[in-house]
CSV table of C-alpha atoms in Angstrom, one decimal:
chain,number,residue,atom,x,y,z
S,2,MET,CA,20.7,-11.0,14.7
S,3,THR,CA,19.6,-14.3,16.3
S,4,ILE,CA,17.1,-16.8,15.1
S,5,ILE,CA,15.9,-20.1,16.6
S,6,VAL,CA,16.8,-23.2,14.6
S,7,ASN,CA,15.3,-26.5,15.7
S,8,GLY,CA,15.1,-25.2,19.2
S,9,GLY,CA,18.6,-23.8,19.4
S,10,ARG,CA,19.9,-20.2,18.9
S,11,ALA,CA,21.8,-19.4,15.7
S,12,ASP,CA,23.4,-16.3,14.4
S,13,CYS,CA,22.1,-15.0,11.1
S,14,ALA,CA,22.9,-11.9,9.0
S,15,PRO,CA,20.0,-9.4,8.9
S,16,GLY,CA,17.8,-9.9,5.9
S,17,LEU,CA,19.4,-13.1,4.8
S,18,SER,CA,17.2,-15.3,2.6
S,19,LEU,CA,16.1,-18.6,3.8
S,20,ASP,CA,17.7,-20.2,0.8
S,21,SER,CA,21.1,-18.6,1.6
S,22,PHE,CA,20.8,-19.5,5.3
S,23,LEU,CA,20.1,-23.2,4.5
S,24,GLU,CA,22.9,-23.3,2.0
S,25,GLY,CA,25.3,-21.7,4.4
S,26,GLU,CA,24.5,-24.2,7.2
S,27,GLY,CA,24.9,-27.1,4.8
S,28,TYR,CA,21.3,-28.4,4.7
S,29,ASP,CA,20.4,-30.6,1.7
S,30,GLN,CA,17.4,-28.6,0.4
S,31,ARG,CA,16.1,-31.6,-1.6
S,32,VAL,CA,15.2,-33.6,1.5
S,33,ILE,CA,14.0,-31.1,4.1
S,34,VAL,CA,10.8,-29.3,4.9
S,35,VAL,CA,11.0,-26.0,6.7
S,36,GLY,CA,8.6,-24.4,9.1
S,37,LEU,CA,8.9,-20.7,9.8
S,38,ASN,CA,7.2,-19.5,12.9
S,39,GLY,CA,4.8,-22.4,12.7
S,40,THR,CA,4.0,-22.2,9.0
S,41,ILE,CA,5.3,-24.5,6.4
S,42,VAL,CA,7.4,-22.7,3.8
S,43,PRO,CA,6.7,-23.9,0.2
S,44,LYS,CA,9.9,-25.2,-1.3
S,45,GLY,CA,9.9,-22.8,-4.2
S,46,SER,CA,9.8,-19.7,-2.0
S,47,TYR,CA,13.0,-20.2,0.0
S,48,PRO,CA,14.9,-17.5,-2.0
S,49,SER,CA,12.2,-14.9,-1.4
S,50,VAL,CA,11.8,-15.5,2.3
S,51,ARG,CA,13.9,-13.0,4.4
S,52,LEU,CA,14.8,-14.0,7.9
S,53,ASP,CA,14.1,-11.6,10.8
S,54,ASP,CA,15.5,-11.4,14.3
S,55,GLY,CA,13.7,-13.9,16.5
S,56,ASP,CA,12.3,-16.0,13.7
S,57,ALA,CA,11.9,-19.7,14.7
S,58,LEU,CA,12.8,-22.3,12.1
S,59,GLU,CA,11.9,-26.0,12.2
S,60,ILE,CA,14.0,-27.9,9.7
S,61,LEU,CA,12.8,-31.5,9.4
S,62,ASN,CA,13.6,-34.5,7.2
S,63,PHE,CA,12.7,-38.2,7.0
S,64,VAL,CA,14.5,-40.7,9.1
S,65,SER,CA,14.1,-44.4,9.6
S,66,GLY,CA,11.1,-45.4,11.8
S,67,GLY,CA,8.3,-47.8,12.2
A,1,MET,CA,-3.7,-57.5,-10.1
A,2,ASP,CA,-5.8,-60.4,-9.0
A,3,ASP,CA,-6.0,-59.6,-5.3
A,4,PRO,CA,-5.0,-56.0,-4.7
A,5,LEU,CA,-4.8,-54.3,-1.3
A,6,ARG,CA,-6.8,-51.1,-1.7
A,7,LEU,CA,-5.9,-48.1,0.4
A,8,GLY,CA,-8.0,-45.1,-0.6
A,9,THR,CA,-7.4,-44.7,-4.3
A,10,HIS,CA,-4.1,-46.7,-4.2
A,11,GLU,CA,-3.6,-50.4,-5.0
A,12,PHE,CA,-0.8,-52.7,-3.9
A,13,SER,CA,-0.1,-56.3,-4.8
A,14,SER,CA,2.1,-56.7,-1.7
A,15,ARG,CA,0.5,-57.1,1.7
A,16,PHE,CA,3.6,-56.6,3.6
A,17,ILE,CA,4.3,-53.1,5.0
A,18,LEU,CA,7.9,-52.8,6.2
A,19,GLY,CA,9.1,-50.5,8.9
A,20,SER,CA,12.5,-49.0,8.5
A,21,GLY,CA,13.5,-48.4,12.1
A,22,LYS,CA,16.3,-49.9,14.1
A,23,TYR,CA,18.5,-51.1,11.3
A,24,SER,CA,21.1,-49.6,9.0
A,25,LEU,CA,20.3,-47.6,5.9
A,26,LYS,CA,22.5,-49.9,3.9
A,27,LEU,CA,20.2,-52.9,4.7
A,28,ILE,CA,17.0,-51.1,3.8
A,29,ARG,CA,17.2,-51.8,0.1
A,30,ALA,CA,17.8,-55.5,0.6
A,31,ALA,CA,15.1,-55.7,3.2
A,32,VAL,CA,12.5,-54.0,0.9
A,33,GLU,CA,13.5,-56.1,-2.0
A,34,ASN,CA,13.4,-59.4,-0.1
A,35,ALA,CA,10.1,-58.4,1.6
A,36,GLY,CA,8.6,-57.6,-1.8
A,37,ALA,CA,7.2,-54.6,0.1
A,38,GLN,CA,5.6,-51.8,-1.8
A,39,MET,CA,5.3,-49.5,1.2
A,40,ILE,CA,7.8,-48.5,3.9
A,41,THR,CA,7.3,-46.4,6.9
A,42,LEU,CA,9.5,-43.4,7.8
A,43,ALA,CA,9.5,-40.9,10.7
A,44,LEU,CA,9.9,-37.2,10.6
A,45,ARG,CA,12.6,-35.6,12.8
A,46,ARG,CA,14.7,-32.5,13.0
A,47,ALA,CA,17.4,-32.4,10.4
A,48,ASN,CA,21.1,-32.0,11.1
A,49,PRO,CA,23.1,-29.5,9.1
A,50,GLY,CA,25.9,-30.8,7.1
A,51,GLY,CA,23.9,-33.5,5.3
A,52,ALA,CA,23.6,-36.7,7.1
A,53,GLU,CA,22.7,-39.6,4.7
A,54,ASN,CA,19.3,-39.3,3.1
A,55,ILE,CA,17.2,-42.3,3.8
A,56,LEU,CA,15.2,-41.7,0.6
A,57,ASP,CA,18.3,-42.6,-1.4
A,58,TYR,CA,18.1,-46.2,0.0
A,59,ILE,CA,14.5,-46.8,-0.8
A,60,PRO,CA,13.9,-48.5,-4.2
A,61,GLU,CA,11.9,-46.4,-6.8
A,62,GLY,CA,8.2,-47.1,-6.8
A,63,VAL,CA,8.0,-48.0,-3.1
A,64,ALA,CA,5.4,-45.9,-1.4
A,65,ILE,CA,6.5,-43.8,1.5
A,66,LEU,CA,4.3,-44.1,4.6
A,67,PRO,CA,5.3,-41.3,7.0
A,68,ASN,CA,4.3,-41.8,10.6
A,69,THR,CA,3.4,-39.2,13.2
A,70,SER,CA,5.6,-40.8,15.9
A,71,GLY,CA,6.3,-38.3,18.6
A,72,ALA,CA,2.8,-36.9,18.5
A,73,ARG,CA,1.0,-36.9,21.9
A,74,ASN,CA,-2.3,-35.5,20.8
A,75,ALA,CA,-4.3,-35.0,17.6
A,76,ASP,CA,-3.0,-31.5,16.9
A,77,GLU,CA,0.6,-32.6,17.0
A,78,ALA,CA,-0.2,-35.5,14.7
A,79,VAL,CA,-1.9,-33.2,12.2
A,80,ARG,CA,1.1,-30.8,12.3
A,81,ILE,CA,3.5,-33.7,11.7
A,82,ALA,CA,1.4,-35.0,8.9
A,83,ARG,CA,1.3,-31.7,7.1
A,84,PHE,CA,5.1,-31.3,7.3
A,85,ALA,CA,5.5,-34.9,6.0
A,86,ARG,CA,3.3,-34.2,3.0
A,87,ALA,CA,5.2,-31.1,2.2
A,88,LEU,CA,8.3,-33.3,1.6
A,89,GLY,CA,6.5,-34.4,-1.6
A,90,CYS,CA,6.4,-38.1,-1.0
A,91,GLY,CA,2.6,-38.6,-1.4
A,92,ASP,CA,-0.5,-38.4,0.7
A,93,PHE,CA,-0.2,-41.4,2.9
A,94,ILE,CA,0.1,-40.9,6.7
A,95,LYS,CA,0.2,-43.4,9.5
A,96,ILE,CA,-1.2,-41.8,12.5
A,97,GLU,CA,0.5,-42.7,15.8
A,98,VAL,CA,-0.7,-40.7,18.8
A,99,ILE,CA,1.0,-42.0,22.0
A,100,ARG,CA,0.9,-40.6,25.5
A,101,ASP,CA,2.0,-43.7,27.3
A,102,SER,CA,5.7,-44.0,27.4
A,103,LYS,CA,6.0,-47.4,29.0
A,104,TYR,CA,3.8,-49.6,26.8
A,105,LEU,CA,3.6,-47.1,23.9
A,106,LEU,CA,-0.2,-47.7,23.6
A,107,PRO,CA,-2.0,-45.6,21.1
A,108,ASP,CA,-4.6,-43.0,22.2
A,109,ASN,CA,-7.6,-44.0,20.2
A,110,GLY,CA,-9.7,-40.9,21.0
A,111,GLU,CA,-7.0,-38.5,19.8
A,112,THR,CA,-6.3,-40.8,16.8
A,113,VAL,CA,-9.9,-40.5,15.7
A,114,LYS,CA,-9.7,-36.7,15.9
A,115,ALA,CA,-6.5,-36.6,13.9
A,116,THR,CA,-8.0,-39.0,11.3
A,117,ALA,CA,-11.0,-36.8,10.8
A,118,ALA,CA,-8.9,-33.7,10.3
A,119,LEU,CA,-6.4,-35.3,7.9
A,120,ALA,CA,-8.9,-37.2,5.9
A,121,GLU,CA,-10.7,-33.9,5.4
A,122,GLU,CA,-7.4,-32.5,4.1
A,123,GLY,CA,-7.1,-35.3,1.5
A,124,PHE,CA,-4.6,-37.6,3.2
A,125,THR,CA,-4.9,-41.3,2.9
A,126,VAL,CA,-5.1,-42.0,6.6
A,127,MET,CA,-3.8,-45.2,8.1
A,128,PRO,CA,-4.4,-45.0,11.9
A,129,TYR,CA,-2.5,-47.2,14.3
A,130,MET,CA,-4.9,-48.1,17.1
A,131,TYR,CA,-5.7,-50.2,20.1
A,132,PRO,CA,-8.0,-52.9,18.8
A,133,ASP,CA,-11.3,-51.6,20.1
A,134,LEU,CA,-14.5,-52.0,17.9
A,135,ASN,CA,-16.1,-48.7,18.9
A,136,ALA,CA,-12.9,-46.8,18.1
A,137,ALA,CA,-12.5,-48.7,14.8
A,138,ARG,CA,-16.1,-47.7,13.8
A,139,ASP,CA,-15.3,-44.1,14.7
A,140,LEU,CA,-12.2,-44.3,12.5
A,141,VAL,CA,-14.3,-45.6,9.6
A,142,SER,CA,-16.7,-42.6,10.1
A,143,ALA,CA,-13.7,-40.2,10.3
A,144,GLY,CA,-12.5,-41.2,6.8
A,145,ALA,CA,-9.7,-43.7,7.5
A,146,ALA,CA,-8.4,-45.8,4.6
A,147,CYS,CA,-7.8,-48.7,6.9
A,148,VAL,CA,-7.4,-49.5,10.6
A,149,MET,CA,-4.1,-50.7,12.0
A,150,PRO,CA,-4.7,-52.6,15.3
A,151,LEU,CA,-1.7,-53.6,17.4
A,152,ALA,CA,-1.0,-57.3,17.9
A,153,SER,CA,0.9,-56.5,21.1
A,154,PRO,CA,3.0,-53.6,22.3
A,155,ILE,CA,5.3,-51.9,19.8
A,156,GLY,CA,8.7,-53.6,19.5
A,157,SER,CA,7.9,-56.4,21.8
A,158,ASN,CA,7.8,-59.3,19.3
A,159,MET,CA,5.1,-60.8,21.5
A,160,GLY,CA,2.9,-61.8,18.7
A,161,LEU,CA,-0.9,-61.9,18.4
A,162,GLN,CA,-1.8,-61.1,22.0
A,163,ALA,CA,-4.8,-59.2,20.8
A,164,ARG,CA,-5.9,-62.0,18.5
A,165,ASP,CA,-9.6,-62.2,19.5
A,166,PHE,CA,-10.1,-58.4,19.4
A,167,ILE,CA,-8.4,-58.1,16.0
A,168,ARG,CA,-10.7,-60.9,14.8
A,169,ILE,CA,-13.7,-58.8,15.9
A,170,LEU,CA,-12.4,-55.9,13.8
A,171,ILE,CA,-11.9,-58.2,10.8
A,172,ASP,CA,-15.5,-59.4,11.2
A,173,GLU,CA,-17.1,-56.1,11.7
A,174,ILE,CA,-15.1,-53.4,9.9
A,175,ASP,CA,-15.6,-52.8,6.2
A,176,LEU,CA,-12.0,-51.5,5.7
A,177,PRO,CA,-8.7,-53.2,5.4
A,178,VAL,CA,-7.5,-54.3,8.8
A,179,ILE,CA,-3.7,-54.2,8.9
A,180,VAL,CA,-2.1,-55.8,11.8
A,181,ASP,CA,0.7,-53.6,13.1
A,182,ALA,CA,3.1,-53.7,16.1
A,183,GLY,CA,4.2,-56.7,18.1
A,184,ILE,CA,4.3,-59.3,15.3
A,185,GLY,CA,7.5,-61.1,16.1
A,186,ARG,CA,7.7,-64.2,13.8
A,187,PRO,CA,6.6,-65.1,10.3
A,188,SER,CA,4.2,-67.7,11.8
A,189,GLN,CA,2.4,-64.9,13.6
A,190,ALA,CA,2.2,-62.8,10.5
A,191,CYS,CA,0.8,-65.9,8.7
A,192,GLU,CA,-1.8,-66.4,11.4
A,193,ALA,CA,-2.9,-62.8,11.1
A,194,MET,CA,-3.3,-63.2,7.4
A,195,GLU,CA,-5.2,-66.5,7.8
A,196,MET,CA,-7.6,-64.7,10.1
A,197,GLY,CA,-8.4,-62.3,7.3
A,198,ALA,CA,-6.1,-59.4,8.0
A,199,ALA,CA,-5.6,-57.4,4.8
A,200,ALA,CA,-1.9,-56.9,5.5
A,201,VAL,CA,0.8,-57.0,8.1
A,202,MET,CA,3.2,-54.4,9.1
A,203,ALA,CA,6.5,-55.4,10.8
A,204,ASN,CA,9.7,-53.7,11.8
A,205,THR,CA,11.3,-54.9,15.0
A,206,ALA,CA,10.9,-58.6,14.1
A,207,ILE,CA,13.0,-57.9,11.0
A,208,ALA,CA,15.4,-55.4,12.5
A,209,THR,CA,16.3,-57.6,15.5
A,210,ALA,CA,16.7,-60.8,13.4
A,211,GLY,CA,20.1,-62.4,12.9
A,212,ASP,CA,19.9,-62.0,9.2
A,213,ILE,CA,17.7,-59.0,8.3
A,214,PRO,CA,17.2,-59.6,4.5
A,215,ALA,CA,16.6,-63.3,5.1
A,216,MET,CA,14.0,-62.6,7.7
A,217,ALA,CA,12.3,-60.2,5.3
A,218,THR,CA,12.1,-63.0,2.9
A,219,ALA,CA,10.6,-65.3,5.5
A,220,PHE,CA,8.0,-62.7,6.4
A,221,ARG,CA,7.1,-62.3,2.7
A,222,LYS,CA,6.5,-66.0,2.3
A,223,ALA,CA,4.5,-66.2,5.5
A,224,ILE,CA,2.2,-63.3,4.6
A,225,GLU,CA,1.7,-64.7,1.1
A,226,ALA,CA,0.9,-68.1,2.5
A,227,GLY,CA,-1.5,-66.7,5.1
A,228,ARG,CA,-3.3,-64.7,2.4
A,229,ALA,CA,-3.6,-67.7,0.1
A,230,ALA,CA,-4.9,-69.8,3.0
A,231,TYR,CA,-7.5,-67.2,3.9
A,232,LEU,CA,-8.7,-66.9,0.3
A,233,SER,CA,-8.8,-70.7,0.0
A,234,GLY,CA,-11.0,-71.0,3.1
A,235,LEU,CA,-9.5,-72.9,5.9
A,236,GLY,CA,-10.4,-76.5,6.5
A,237,ARG,CA,-12.8,-77.2,9.3
A,238,VAL,CA,-11.7,-78.2,12.8
A,239,LEU,CA,-13.0,-81.4,14.4
A,240,PRO,CA,-12.6,-81.2,18.1
A,241,GLY,CA,-12.5,-84.6,19.8
A,242,GLY,CA,-12.4,-87.7,17.5
A,243,ALA,CA,-10.9,-88.1,14.1
A,244,SER,CA,-11.8,-88.4,10.4
A,245,ALA,CA,-9.8,-90.7,8.3
A,246,SER,CA,-8.0,-89.1,5.3
A,247,SER,CA,-7.5,-92.4,3.5
A,248,PRO,CA,-10.4,-94.5,2.1
A,249,LEU,CA,-12.0,-96.9,4.6
A,250,THR,CA,-12.7,-99.5,1.9
A,251,GLY,CA,-10.6,-101.7,-0.4
A,252,PHE,CA,-8.0,-102.7,2.2
A,253,LEU,CA,-5.4,-105.3,1.2
A,254,GLY,CA,-6.4,-108.8,2.2
A,255,GLY,CA,-4.3,-110.4,4.9
A,256,VAL,CA,-2.5,-107.4,6.1
A,257,GLU,CA,-2.6,-107.6,9.8
A,258,GLY,CA,-4.1,-104.6,11.5
A,259,ALA,CA,-5.0,-102.9,8.2
A,260,GLU,CA,-8.6,-102.3,9.3
A,261,ASN,CA,-7.3,-100.0,12.0
A,262,ASP,CA,-5.1,-97.7,9.9
């Protein structure tokens, strides 16, 4: 199945947990915040969130800025 | 703390807020330490997979994180960015930046007021970047801002206190900390802002574009401390036209030619 990650398309196994997806992609889960279809996902619930076809993820972190 | 900067329920002994943009992560620690800064701004952006360096690793412990809402073009976007920033678990501060103008990067005061009201209601300590307009500043106070952050001149310009007279009006009329943000290019300008009664100064580009970044951070710290001390001391009066001798006008040495005129 296909999901949208930060505006781009990405392949994802059906039913994969958010936790597993992030780990597989190499995101550092300590420093990111994730939005799923516009809603912020609490950090503790990544393992219990299952990704569906067409889901849109926003994965954000802090960068330098004024 | 003898003279704390109070922002909401938080107190700081430093009155220098440091921006982290436009220079290397490796210099951030030195810049923060030399600045004596207890607060540093960060932006929120899409993450790259594969683990780019984490900026938080370069910020000394105990330094407050001030996320900004850069990239927001209206109040709704600013609120959304703020919520994401808070979910990262680095506290409740938010610097609101709502900018529609891409040439001069001037803040949209109306949208900033709306975002301030929404985020203050959600418990954020809201620090709004604004164009120095008294009516908008009063609206920000009513909306629950913890301070107001008027620009001195356009972001990143290093043009200094172009808005001096209007910032002075805010300092006179607004019963919240007035933190001068954007455009401060030199330590002397930061010092002047503090002498005027600004509660703090935020600087980024002036440091980031300096020849020696940590050394310039030190220079700004000293200037801000000097300006604050001068403000608290009460500046000496100005005497336009004429003069007033600093040395006694009696007891001159006898026989010294011209002494009466010194």
